[in-house]
Coordinates of C-alpha atoms in Angstrom, one line a residue:
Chain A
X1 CA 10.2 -46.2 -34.6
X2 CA 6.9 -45.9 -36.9
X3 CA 5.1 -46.4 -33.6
X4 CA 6.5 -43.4 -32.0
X5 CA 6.3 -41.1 -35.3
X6 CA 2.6 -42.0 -35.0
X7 CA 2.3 -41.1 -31.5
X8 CA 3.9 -37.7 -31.8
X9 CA 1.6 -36.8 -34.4
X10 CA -1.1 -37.7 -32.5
X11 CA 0.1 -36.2 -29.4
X12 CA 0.6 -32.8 -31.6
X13 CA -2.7 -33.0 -33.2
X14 CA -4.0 -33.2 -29.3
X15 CA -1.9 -30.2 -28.3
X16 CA -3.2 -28.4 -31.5
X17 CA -6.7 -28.7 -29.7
X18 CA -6.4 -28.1 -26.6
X19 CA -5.1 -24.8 -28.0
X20 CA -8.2 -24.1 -29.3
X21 CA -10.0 -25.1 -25.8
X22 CA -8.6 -21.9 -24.0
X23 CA -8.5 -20.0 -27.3
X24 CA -8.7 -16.1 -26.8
X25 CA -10.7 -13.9 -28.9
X26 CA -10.5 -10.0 -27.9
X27 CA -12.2 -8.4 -30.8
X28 CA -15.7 -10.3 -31.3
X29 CA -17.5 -9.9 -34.6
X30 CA -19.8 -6.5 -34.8
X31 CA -22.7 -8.1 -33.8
X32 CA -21.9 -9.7 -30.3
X33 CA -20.8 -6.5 -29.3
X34 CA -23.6 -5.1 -29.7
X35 CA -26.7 -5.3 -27.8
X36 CA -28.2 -8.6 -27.3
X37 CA -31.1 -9.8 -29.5
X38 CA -34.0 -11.8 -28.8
X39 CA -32.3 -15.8 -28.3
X40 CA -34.6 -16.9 -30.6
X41 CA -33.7 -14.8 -33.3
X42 CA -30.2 -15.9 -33.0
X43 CA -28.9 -18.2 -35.4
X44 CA -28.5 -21.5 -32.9
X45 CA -26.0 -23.6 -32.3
X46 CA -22.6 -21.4 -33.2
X47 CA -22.3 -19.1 -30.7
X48 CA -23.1 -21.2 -28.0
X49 CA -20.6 -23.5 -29.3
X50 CA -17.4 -21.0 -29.7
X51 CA -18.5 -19.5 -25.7
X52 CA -19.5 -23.0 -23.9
X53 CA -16.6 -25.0 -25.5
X54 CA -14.1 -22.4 -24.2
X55 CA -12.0 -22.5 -20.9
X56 CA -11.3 -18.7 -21.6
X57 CA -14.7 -17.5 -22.1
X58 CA -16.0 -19.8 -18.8
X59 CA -13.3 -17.7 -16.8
X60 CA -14.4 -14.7 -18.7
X61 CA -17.9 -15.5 -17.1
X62 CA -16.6 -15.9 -14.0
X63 CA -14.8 -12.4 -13.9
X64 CA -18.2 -11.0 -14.6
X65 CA -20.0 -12.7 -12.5
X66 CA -18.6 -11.4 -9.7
X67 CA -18.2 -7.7 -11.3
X68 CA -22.2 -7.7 -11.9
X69 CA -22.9 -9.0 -8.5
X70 CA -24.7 -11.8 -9.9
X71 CA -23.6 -13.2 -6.5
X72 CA -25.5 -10.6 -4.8
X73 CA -28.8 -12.9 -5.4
X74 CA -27.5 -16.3 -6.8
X75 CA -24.5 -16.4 -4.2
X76 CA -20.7 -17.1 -5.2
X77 CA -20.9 -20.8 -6.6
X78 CA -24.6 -20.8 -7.6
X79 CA -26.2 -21.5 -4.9
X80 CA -28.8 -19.7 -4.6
X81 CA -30.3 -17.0 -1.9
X82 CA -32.4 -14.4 -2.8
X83 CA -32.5 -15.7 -6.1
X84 CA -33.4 -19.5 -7.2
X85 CA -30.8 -21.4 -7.1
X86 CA -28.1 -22.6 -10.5
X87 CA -26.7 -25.9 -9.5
X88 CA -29.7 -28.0 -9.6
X89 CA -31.4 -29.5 -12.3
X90 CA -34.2 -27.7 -11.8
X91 CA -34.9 -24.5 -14.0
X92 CA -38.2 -21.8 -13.5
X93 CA -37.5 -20.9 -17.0
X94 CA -36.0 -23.4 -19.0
X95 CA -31.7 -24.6 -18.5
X96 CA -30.7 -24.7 -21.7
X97 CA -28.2 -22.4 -22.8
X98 CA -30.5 -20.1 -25.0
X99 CA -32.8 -20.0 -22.1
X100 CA -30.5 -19.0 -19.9
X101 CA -29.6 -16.0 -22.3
X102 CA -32.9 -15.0 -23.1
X103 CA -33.0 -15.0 -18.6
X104 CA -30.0 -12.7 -18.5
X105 CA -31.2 -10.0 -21.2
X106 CA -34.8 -10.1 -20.8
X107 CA -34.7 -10.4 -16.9
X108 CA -37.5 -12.7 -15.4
X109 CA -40.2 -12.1 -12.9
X110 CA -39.5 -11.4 -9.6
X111 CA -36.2 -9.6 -9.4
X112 CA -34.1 -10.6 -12.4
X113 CA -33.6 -7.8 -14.1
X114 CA -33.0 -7.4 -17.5
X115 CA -29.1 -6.3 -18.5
X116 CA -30.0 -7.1 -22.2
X117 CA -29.0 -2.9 -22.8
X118 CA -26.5 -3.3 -20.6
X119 CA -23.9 -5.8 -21.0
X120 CA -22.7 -6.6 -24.6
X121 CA -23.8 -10.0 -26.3
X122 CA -20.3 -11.8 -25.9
X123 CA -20.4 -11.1 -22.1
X124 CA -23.4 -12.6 -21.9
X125 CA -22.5 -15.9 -23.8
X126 CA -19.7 -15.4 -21.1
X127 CA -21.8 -15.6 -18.6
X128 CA -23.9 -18.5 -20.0
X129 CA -21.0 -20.4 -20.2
X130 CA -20.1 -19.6 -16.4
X131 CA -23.7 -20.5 -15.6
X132 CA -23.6 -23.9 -16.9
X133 CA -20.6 -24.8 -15.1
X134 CA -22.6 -25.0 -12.0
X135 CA -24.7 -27.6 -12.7
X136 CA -21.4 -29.8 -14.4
X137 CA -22.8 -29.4 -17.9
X138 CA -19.8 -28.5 -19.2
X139 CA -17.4 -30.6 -21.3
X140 CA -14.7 -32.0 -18.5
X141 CA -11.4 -30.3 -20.4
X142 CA -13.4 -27.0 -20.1
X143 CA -14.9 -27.0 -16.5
X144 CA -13.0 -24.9 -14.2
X145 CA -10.7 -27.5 -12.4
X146 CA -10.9 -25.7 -9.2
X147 CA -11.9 -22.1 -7.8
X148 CA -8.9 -19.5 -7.7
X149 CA -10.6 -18.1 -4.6
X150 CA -10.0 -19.9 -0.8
X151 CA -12.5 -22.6 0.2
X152 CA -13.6 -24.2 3.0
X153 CA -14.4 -28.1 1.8
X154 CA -13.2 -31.1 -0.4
X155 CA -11.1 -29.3 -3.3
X156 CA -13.5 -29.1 -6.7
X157 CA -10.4 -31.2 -8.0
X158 CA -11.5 -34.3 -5.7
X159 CA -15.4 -34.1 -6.7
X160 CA -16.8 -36.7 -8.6
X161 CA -16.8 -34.6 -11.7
X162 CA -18.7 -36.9 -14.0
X163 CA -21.3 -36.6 -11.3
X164 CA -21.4 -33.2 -10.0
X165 CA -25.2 -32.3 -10.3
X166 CA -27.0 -32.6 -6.4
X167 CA -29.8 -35.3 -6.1
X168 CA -33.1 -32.3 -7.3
X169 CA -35.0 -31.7 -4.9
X170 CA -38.8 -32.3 -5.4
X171 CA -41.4 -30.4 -2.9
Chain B
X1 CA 29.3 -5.5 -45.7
X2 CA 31.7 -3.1 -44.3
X3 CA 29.3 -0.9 -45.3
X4 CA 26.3 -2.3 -42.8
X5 CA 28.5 -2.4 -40.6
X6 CA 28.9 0.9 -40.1
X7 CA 25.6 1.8 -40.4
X8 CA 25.0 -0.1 -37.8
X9 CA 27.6 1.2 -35.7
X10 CA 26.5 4.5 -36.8
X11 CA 23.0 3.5 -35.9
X12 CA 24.7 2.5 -32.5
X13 CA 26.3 5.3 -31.6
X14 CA 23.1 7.9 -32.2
X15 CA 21.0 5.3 -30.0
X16 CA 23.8 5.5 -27.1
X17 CA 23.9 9.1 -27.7
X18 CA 20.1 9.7 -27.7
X19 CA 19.9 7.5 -24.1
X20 CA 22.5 9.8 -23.2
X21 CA 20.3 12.8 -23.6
X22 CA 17.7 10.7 -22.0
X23 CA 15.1 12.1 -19.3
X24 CA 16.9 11.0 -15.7
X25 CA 13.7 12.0 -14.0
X26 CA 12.5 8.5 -15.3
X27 CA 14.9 6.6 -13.8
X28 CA 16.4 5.8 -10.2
X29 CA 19.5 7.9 -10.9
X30 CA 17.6 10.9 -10.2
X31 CA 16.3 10.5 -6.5
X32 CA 13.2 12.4 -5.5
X33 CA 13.6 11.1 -1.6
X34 CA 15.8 9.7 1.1
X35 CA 14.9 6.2 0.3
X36 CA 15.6 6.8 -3.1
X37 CA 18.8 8.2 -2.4
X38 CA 20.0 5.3 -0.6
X39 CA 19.3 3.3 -3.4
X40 CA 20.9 6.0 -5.4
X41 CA 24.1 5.2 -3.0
X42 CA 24.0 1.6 -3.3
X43 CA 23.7 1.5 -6.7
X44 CA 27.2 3.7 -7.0
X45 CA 29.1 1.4 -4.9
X46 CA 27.9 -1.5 -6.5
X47 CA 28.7 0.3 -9.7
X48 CA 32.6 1.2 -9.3
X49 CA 33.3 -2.0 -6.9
X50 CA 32.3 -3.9 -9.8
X51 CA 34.1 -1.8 -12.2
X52 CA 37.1 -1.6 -10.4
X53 CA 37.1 -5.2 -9.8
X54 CA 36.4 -5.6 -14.2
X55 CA 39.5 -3.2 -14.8
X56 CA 41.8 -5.2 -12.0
X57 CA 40.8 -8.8 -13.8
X58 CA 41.5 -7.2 -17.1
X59 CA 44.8 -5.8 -16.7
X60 CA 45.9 -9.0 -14.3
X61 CA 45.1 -10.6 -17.6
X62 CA 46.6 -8.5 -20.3
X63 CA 49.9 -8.4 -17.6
X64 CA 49.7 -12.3 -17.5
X65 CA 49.1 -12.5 -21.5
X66 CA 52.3 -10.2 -22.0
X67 CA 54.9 -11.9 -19.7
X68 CA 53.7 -15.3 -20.7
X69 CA 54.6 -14.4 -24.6
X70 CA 56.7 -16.9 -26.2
X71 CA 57.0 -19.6 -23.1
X72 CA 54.9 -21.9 -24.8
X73 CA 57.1 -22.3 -28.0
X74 CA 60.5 -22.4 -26.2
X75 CA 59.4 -25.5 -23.8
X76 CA 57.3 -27.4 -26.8
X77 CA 54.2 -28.4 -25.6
X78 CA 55.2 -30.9 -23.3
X79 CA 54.2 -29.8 -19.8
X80 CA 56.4 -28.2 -17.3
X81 CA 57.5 -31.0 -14.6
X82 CA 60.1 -29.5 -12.6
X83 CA 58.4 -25.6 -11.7
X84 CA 60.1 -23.1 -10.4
X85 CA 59.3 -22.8 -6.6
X86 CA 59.7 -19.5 -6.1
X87 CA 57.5 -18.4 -8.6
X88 CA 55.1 -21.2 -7.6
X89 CA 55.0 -19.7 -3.5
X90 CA 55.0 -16.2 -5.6
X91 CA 51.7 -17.4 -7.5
X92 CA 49.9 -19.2 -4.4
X93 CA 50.5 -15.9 -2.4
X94 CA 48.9 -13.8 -5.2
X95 CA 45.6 -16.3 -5.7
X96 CA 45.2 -16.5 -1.6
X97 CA 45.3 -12.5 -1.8
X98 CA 43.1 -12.5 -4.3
X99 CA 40.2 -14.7 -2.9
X100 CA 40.4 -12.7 0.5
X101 CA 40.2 -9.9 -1.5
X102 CA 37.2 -10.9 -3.2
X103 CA 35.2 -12.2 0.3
X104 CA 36.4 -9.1 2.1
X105 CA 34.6 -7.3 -1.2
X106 CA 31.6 -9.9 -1.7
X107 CA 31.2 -9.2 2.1
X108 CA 30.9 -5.9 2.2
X109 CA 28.5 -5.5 -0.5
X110 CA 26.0 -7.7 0.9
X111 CA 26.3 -6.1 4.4
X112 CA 25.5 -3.1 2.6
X113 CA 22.5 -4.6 0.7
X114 CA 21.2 -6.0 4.2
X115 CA 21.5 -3.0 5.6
X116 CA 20.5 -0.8 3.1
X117 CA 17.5 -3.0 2.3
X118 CA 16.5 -3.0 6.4
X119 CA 16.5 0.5 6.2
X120 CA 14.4 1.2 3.4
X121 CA 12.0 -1.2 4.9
X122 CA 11.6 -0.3 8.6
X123 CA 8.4 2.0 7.6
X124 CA 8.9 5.6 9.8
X125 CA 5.6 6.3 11.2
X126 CA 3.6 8.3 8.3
X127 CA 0.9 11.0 9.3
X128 CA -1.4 10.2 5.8
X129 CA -2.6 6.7 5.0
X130 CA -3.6 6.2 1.1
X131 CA -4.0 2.6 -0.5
X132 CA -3.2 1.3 -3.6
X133 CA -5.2 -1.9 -4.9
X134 CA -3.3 -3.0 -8.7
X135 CA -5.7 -4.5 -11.0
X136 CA -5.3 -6.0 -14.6
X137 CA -4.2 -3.4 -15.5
X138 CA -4.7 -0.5 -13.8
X139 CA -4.3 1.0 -10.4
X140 CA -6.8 2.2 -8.0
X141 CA -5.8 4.5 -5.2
X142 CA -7.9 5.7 -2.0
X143 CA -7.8 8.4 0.7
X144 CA -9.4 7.6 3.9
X145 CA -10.6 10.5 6.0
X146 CA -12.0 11.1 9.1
X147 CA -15.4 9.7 8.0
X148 CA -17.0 7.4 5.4
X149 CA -17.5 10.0 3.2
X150 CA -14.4 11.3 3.2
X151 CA -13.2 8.9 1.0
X152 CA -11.8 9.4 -2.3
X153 CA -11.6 6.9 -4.8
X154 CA -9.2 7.7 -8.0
X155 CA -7.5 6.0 -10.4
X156 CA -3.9 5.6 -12.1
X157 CA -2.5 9.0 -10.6
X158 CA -1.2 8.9 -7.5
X159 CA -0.9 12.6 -5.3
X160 CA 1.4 12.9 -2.9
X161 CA 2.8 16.0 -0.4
X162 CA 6.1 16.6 -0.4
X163 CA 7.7 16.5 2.2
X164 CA 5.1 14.4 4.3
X165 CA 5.7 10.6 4.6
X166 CA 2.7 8.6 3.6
X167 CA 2.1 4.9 4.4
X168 CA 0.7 3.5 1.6
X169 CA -0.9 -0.4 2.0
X170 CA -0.9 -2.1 -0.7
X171 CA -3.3 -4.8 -1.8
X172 CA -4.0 -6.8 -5.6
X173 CA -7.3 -7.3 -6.7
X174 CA -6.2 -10.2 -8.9
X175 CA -2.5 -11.4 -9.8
X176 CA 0.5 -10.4 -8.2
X177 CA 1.5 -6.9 -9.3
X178 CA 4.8 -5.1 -8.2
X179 CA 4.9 -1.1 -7.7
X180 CA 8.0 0.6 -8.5
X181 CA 8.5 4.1 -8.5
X182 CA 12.4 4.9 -9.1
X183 CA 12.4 8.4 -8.3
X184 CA 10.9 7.5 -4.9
X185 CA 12.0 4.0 -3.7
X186 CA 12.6 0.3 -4.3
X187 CA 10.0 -2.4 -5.6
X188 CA 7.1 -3.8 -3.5
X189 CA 5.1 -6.6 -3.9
X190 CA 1.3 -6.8 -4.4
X191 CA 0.2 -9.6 -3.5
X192 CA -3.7 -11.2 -3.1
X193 CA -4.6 -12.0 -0.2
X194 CA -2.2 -9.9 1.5
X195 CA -1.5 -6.4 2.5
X196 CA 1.8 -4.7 2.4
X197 CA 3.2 -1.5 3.2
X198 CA 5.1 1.2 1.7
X199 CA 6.2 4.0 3.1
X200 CA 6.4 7.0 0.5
X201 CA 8.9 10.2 1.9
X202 CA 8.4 12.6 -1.4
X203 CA 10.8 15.3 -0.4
X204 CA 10.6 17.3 -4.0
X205 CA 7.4 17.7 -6.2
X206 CA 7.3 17.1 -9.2
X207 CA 5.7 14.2 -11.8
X208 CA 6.9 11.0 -11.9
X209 CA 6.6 7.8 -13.0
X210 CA 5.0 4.6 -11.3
X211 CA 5.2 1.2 -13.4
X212 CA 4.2 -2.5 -12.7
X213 CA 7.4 -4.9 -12.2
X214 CA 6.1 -8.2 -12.3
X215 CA 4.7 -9.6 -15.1
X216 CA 0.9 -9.7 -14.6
X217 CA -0.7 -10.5 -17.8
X218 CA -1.1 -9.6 -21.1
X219 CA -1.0 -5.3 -21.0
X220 CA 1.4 -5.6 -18.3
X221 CA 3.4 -2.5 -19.9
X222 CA 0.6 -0.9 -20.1
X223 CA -0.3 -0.2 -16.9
X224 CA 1.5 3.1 -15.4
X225 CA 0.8 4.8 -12.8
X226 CA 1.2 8.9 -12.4
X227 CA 2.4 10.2 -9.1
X228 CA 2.2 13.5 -8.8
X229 CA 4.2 15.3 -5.8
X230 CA 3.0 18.9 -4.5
X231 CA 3.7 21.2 -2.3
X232 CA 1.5 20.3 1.3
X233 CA -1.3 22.9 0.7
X234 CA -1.5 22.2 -3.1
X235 CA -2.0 18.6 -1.9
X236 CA -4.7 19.6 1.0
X237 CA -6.8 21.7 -2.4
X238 CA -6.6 19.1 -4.9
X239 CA -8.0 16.5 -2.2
X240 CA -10.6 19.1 -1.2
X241 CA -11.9 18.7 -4.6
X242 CA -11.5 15.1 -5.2
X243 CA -13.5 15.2 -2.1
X244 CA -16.2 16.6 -3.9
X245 CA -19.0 14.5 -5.7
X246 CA -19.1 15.0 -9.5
X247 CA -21.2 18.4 -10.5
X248 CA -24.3 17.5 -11.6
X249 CA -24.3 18.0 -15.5
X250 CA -25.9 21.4 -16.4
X251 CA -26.4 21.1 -20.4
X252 CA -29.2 19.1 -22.1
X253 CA -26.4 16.5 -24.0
X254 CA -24.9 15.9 -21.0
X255 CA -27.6 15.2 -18.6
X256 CA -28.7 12.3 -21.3
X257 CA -25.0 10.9 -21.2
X258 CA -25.2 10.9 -17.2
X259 CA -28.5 9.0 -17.8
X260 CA -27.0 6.5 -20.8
X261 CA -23.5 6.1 -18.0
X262 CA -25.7 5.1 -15.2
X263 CA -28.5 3.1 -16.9
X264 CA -26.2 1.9 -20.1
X265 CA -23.0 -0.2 -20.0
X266 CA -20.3 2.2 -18.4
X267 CA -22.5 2.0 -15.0
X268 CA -22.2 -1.8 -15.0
X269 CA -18.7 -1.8 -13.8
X270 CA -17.6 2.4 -13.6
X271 CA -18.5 4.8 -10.5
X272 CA -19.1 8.5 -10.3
X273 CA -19.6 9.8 -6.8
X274 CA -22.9 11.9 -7.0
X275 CA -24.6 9.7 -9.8
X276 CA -26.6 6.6 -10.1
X277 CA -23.2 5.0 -10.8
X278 CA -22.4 3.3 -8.2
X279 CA -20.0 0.4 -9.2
X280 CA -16.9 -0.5 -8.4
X281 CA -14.8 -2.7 -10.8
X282 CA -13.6 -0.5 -13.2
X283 CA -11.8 2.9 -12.3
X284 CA -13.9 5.3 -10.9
X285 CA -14.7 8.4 -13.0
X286 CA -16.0 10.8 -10.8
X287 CA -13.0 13.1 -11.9
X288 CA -11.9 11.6 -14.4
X289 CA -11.8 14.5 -16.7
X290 CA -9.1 16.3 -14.7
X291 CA -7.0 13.1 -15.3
X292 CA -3.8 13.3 -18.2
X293 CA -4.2 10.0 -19.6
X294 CA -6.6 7.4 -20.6
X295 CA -6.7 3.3 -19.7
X296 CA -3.5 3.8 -17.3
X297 CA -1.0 5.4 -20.0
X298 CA -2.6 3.9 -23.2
X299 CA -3.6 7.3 -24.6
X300 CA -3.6 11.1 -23.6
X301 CA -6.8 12.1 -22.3
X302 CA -8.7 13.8 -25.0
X303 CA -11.6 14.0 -27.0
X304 CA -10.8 12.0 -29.7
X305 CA -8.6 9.8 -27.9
X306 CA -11.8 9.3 -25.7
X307 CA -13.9 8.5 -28.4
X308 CA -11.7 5.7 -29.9
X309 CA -11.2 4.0 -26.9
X310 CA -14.8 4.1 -26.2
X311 CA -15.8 2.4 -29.4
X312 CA -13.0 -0.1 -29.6
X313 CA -10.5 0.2 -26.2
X314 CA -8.7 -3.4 -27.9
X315 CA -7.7 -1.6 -30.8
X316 CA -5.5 0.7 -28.4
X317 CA -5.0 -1.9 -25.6
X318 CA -5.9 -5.5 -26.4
X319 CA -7.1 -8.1 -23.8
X320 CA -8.0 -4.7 -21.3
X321 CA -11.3 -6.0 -19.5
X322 CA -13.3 -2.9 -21.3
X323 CA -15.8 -4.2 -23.7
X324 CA -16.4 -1.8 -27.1
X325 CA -18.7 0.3 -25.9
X326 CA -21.8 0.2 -29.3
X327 CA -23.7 3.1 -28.9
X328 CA -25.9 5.2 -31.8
X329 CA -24.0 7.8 -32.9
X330 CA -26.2 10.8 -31.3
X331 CA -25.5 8.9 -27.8
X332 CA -22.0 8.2 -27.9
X333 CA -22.0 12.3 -28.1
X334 CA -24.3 12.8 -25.5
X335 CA -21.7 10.9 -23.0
X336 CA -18.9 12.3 -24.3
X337 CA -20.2 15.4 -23.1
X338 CA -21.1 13.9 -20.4
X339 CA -17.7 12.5 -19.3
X340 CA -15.7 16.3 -20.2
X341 CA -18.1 17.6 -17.6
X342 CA -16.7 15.5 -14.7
X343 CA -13.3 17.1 -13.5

């Protein structure tokens, strides 16, 4: 009887978390709705937190991914095309989330453009988030557990998900 | 207590009174076409067959309450062994009159539904094509023409002749959605992945209303869609126009807001034919001026009303995929103009 009173509680503090996983917040605070600063004038570590930890925002990412046409060079899942490539574990200018915003605002040589005056802060983070979803480095109970669109293939739900990143590829 | 109570009823009574006085033209009570109309007819029968069958249960039961007054305390309430077989045959021959009755009825009214349903759907060939794509939440309608550029690309008002059937496909660009328009026929699915038809047969203008009927997310009650029914050659003008790209902006204020739409935020996901603007997730704005209302029935379309939903569209309509749009104040002015300009 003790035993199960303990297990509830546990089980509730659980649910009371994965709440928090696929949280939704609609109003950010005034200053990711503006326009992006500089990622190394942002204070680290929070933001990237309350965007990379979130199922809602990774979706969010999606969404935009496609509505910017980020596909357009990087292709649907990441794969690459015009542009380089976001699945691998190799990165022109630095894979870490910060780096990856810095990418997205400032733009990058040849062909990235900047959208640092276009797209608001949180959307970015958004993005981000999306971003590292290709290359598995999200936490499991955020990753998207498989794509809402149709695919040819082995369901994302049968991949080796503690695994996912492809063997880099070294010229 | 008493009191409350009849404040409440009182309360009651306006309400019923007020829906009384309520516009028909919203509902399906007021058909607009023949599909309509046989909804219109359906809905009657279903209506007094129902009602009639209420009032004959009722009064079988108050006859039945009256005549069995008093039996119970003369026999006790040990049960009755030894019936009366008369009235027993009497009884058997009223239920077995009864359940026929009720299949002959339950029958009918779902021949009529099949039928009636078979004939709303058996889409009449239709001389105009338009298609309807439902997004979260808003809808985006097209015209195809004779030619790629032709096409016109509008959003959250849908015009239609009277008079002139029109085949309308229909296609989601997310979640299922559902299109009903009372005044003008029955629900229809929109589903991803898959087209559908409607076909539209307007026979008086007017304005009504469109609404989504499947749940589809978080502002799924806001998300209504205007259809607007004209007479043929007021339709054939008013796509004329919509034909036309957006004039080019002609004052100083709002040639910088046609530069801050294409090259600033709104162009990331908003179109205006005969701009920059080129994209195509968000409505297309290219006459959006000459629209009534703003984020598919959230607000009239005005000035100010423009202006708040610019700076914070989730204070009007939270969880609408429209981020705040953070602009310096001189221009959040400059595209304002910018935006009255396209009509």
């Amino acid at each position: 009887m003790r035993f199960t009173g303990f297990a509830a509680g546990v089980m509730l503090l659980l649910a009371g978390a994965s709440c928090r996983r696929e949280e939704r917040r609609f109003s950010e605070p005034a200053a990711r709705l503006a326009r992006p600063v500089h990622a190394a004038q942002q204070p680290s570590g929070a933001p990237v937190a309350a965007f990379v930890d979130n199922a809602w925002s990774v979706s969010e990412g999606q969404r935009l991914y496609g509505w910017f046409n980020c596909a357009g060079c990087h292709s649907l899942a990441g794969g690459g095309g015009m542009g380089p490539p976001l699945r691998d574990a190799e990165w022109l200018y630095g894979g870490t989330p910060e780096a990856i915003h810095r990418s997205i605002v400032e733009g990058r040589p040849n062909g990235m453009p900047a959208f640092g005056t276009r797209v608001p802060d949180y959307q970015v983070w958004q993005l981000v988030a999306y971003v590292l979803s290709f290359s598995g480095r999200l936490r499991l109970d955020v990753a998207p557990g498989r794509p809402e669109s149709i695919a040819l293939g082995e369901p994302a739900s049968l991949t080796d998900r503690k695994n996912p990143r492809p063997p880099a590829v070294h010229p | 207590m008493r009191r409350h109570a009849a404040a409440r009823f009182a309360v009651l009574a306006t309400g019923a009174g007020a829906c009384g006085a309520c516009d028909y033209r919203r509902g399906a009570l007021d058909p607009a076409s023949p599909d309509a109309m046989l909804i219109q007819i359906l809905w009657w029968v279903f209506f007094w067959t129902a009602a009639f069958v209420f009032t004959g249960v009722l009064v079988a039961l108050a006859v039945a309450l009256y005549r069995g007054r008093g039996r119970a305390t003369a026999q006790g309430s040990s049960p009755d062994v030894h019936p009366d077989a008369a009235l027993e045959r009497r009884t058997e021959r009223a239920v077995l009159a009864a359940t026929a009755l009720s299949v002959v009825i339950l029958v009918s009214l779902l021949l009529a539904s099949v039928f009636g349903g078979r004939t709303l759907f058996r889409s009449p060939h239709a001389p105009l094509h338009a298609k309807l794509v439902a997004h979260q939440w808003w809808w985006e309608i097209q015209y195809h023409g004779k030619t790629a550029s032709d096409l016109v690309t509008t959003a959250n008002e849908l015009h239609l002749p009277a008079g002139v059937p029109v085949d309308v496909e229909l296609a989601s660009a997310d979640v299922i959605h559902s299109l009903w328009i009372p005044n003008l026929h029955g629900k229809r699915d929109l589903i991803p992945g898959h087209l559908s038809h409607l076909v539209l047969r307007p026979a008086r203008p007017g304005s009504y209303e469109g609404r989504c009927a499947e749940f589809c997310g978080l502002q799924h009650a806001k998300m209504d869609l205007r259809v607007i029914v004209e007479p043929p050659a007021q339709f054939s003008a008013w796509l004329t126009a919509a034909r036309r790209p957006a004039p080019p902006p002609a004052t100083a204020s709002a040639q910088r807001g046609a530069e801050i739409f294409a090259r600033g935020p709104c162009g990331m996901c908003h179109g205006v034919v005969g701009s920059k603007a080129s994209a195509s997730a968000g409505p297309d704005l290219t006459h959006f001026a000459s629209r009534a209302w703003l984020g598919a029935g959230a607000l009239p379309n005005s000035a100010l009303n423009l202006r708040a939903w610019l700076e914070d569209p989730q204070a009007v309509k939270p969880g609408v995929q429209m981020p705040p749009t953070r602009l310096p104040a001189g221009e959040l002015d400059d595209l304002l103009a910018y935006l009255g300009t396209l009509r």
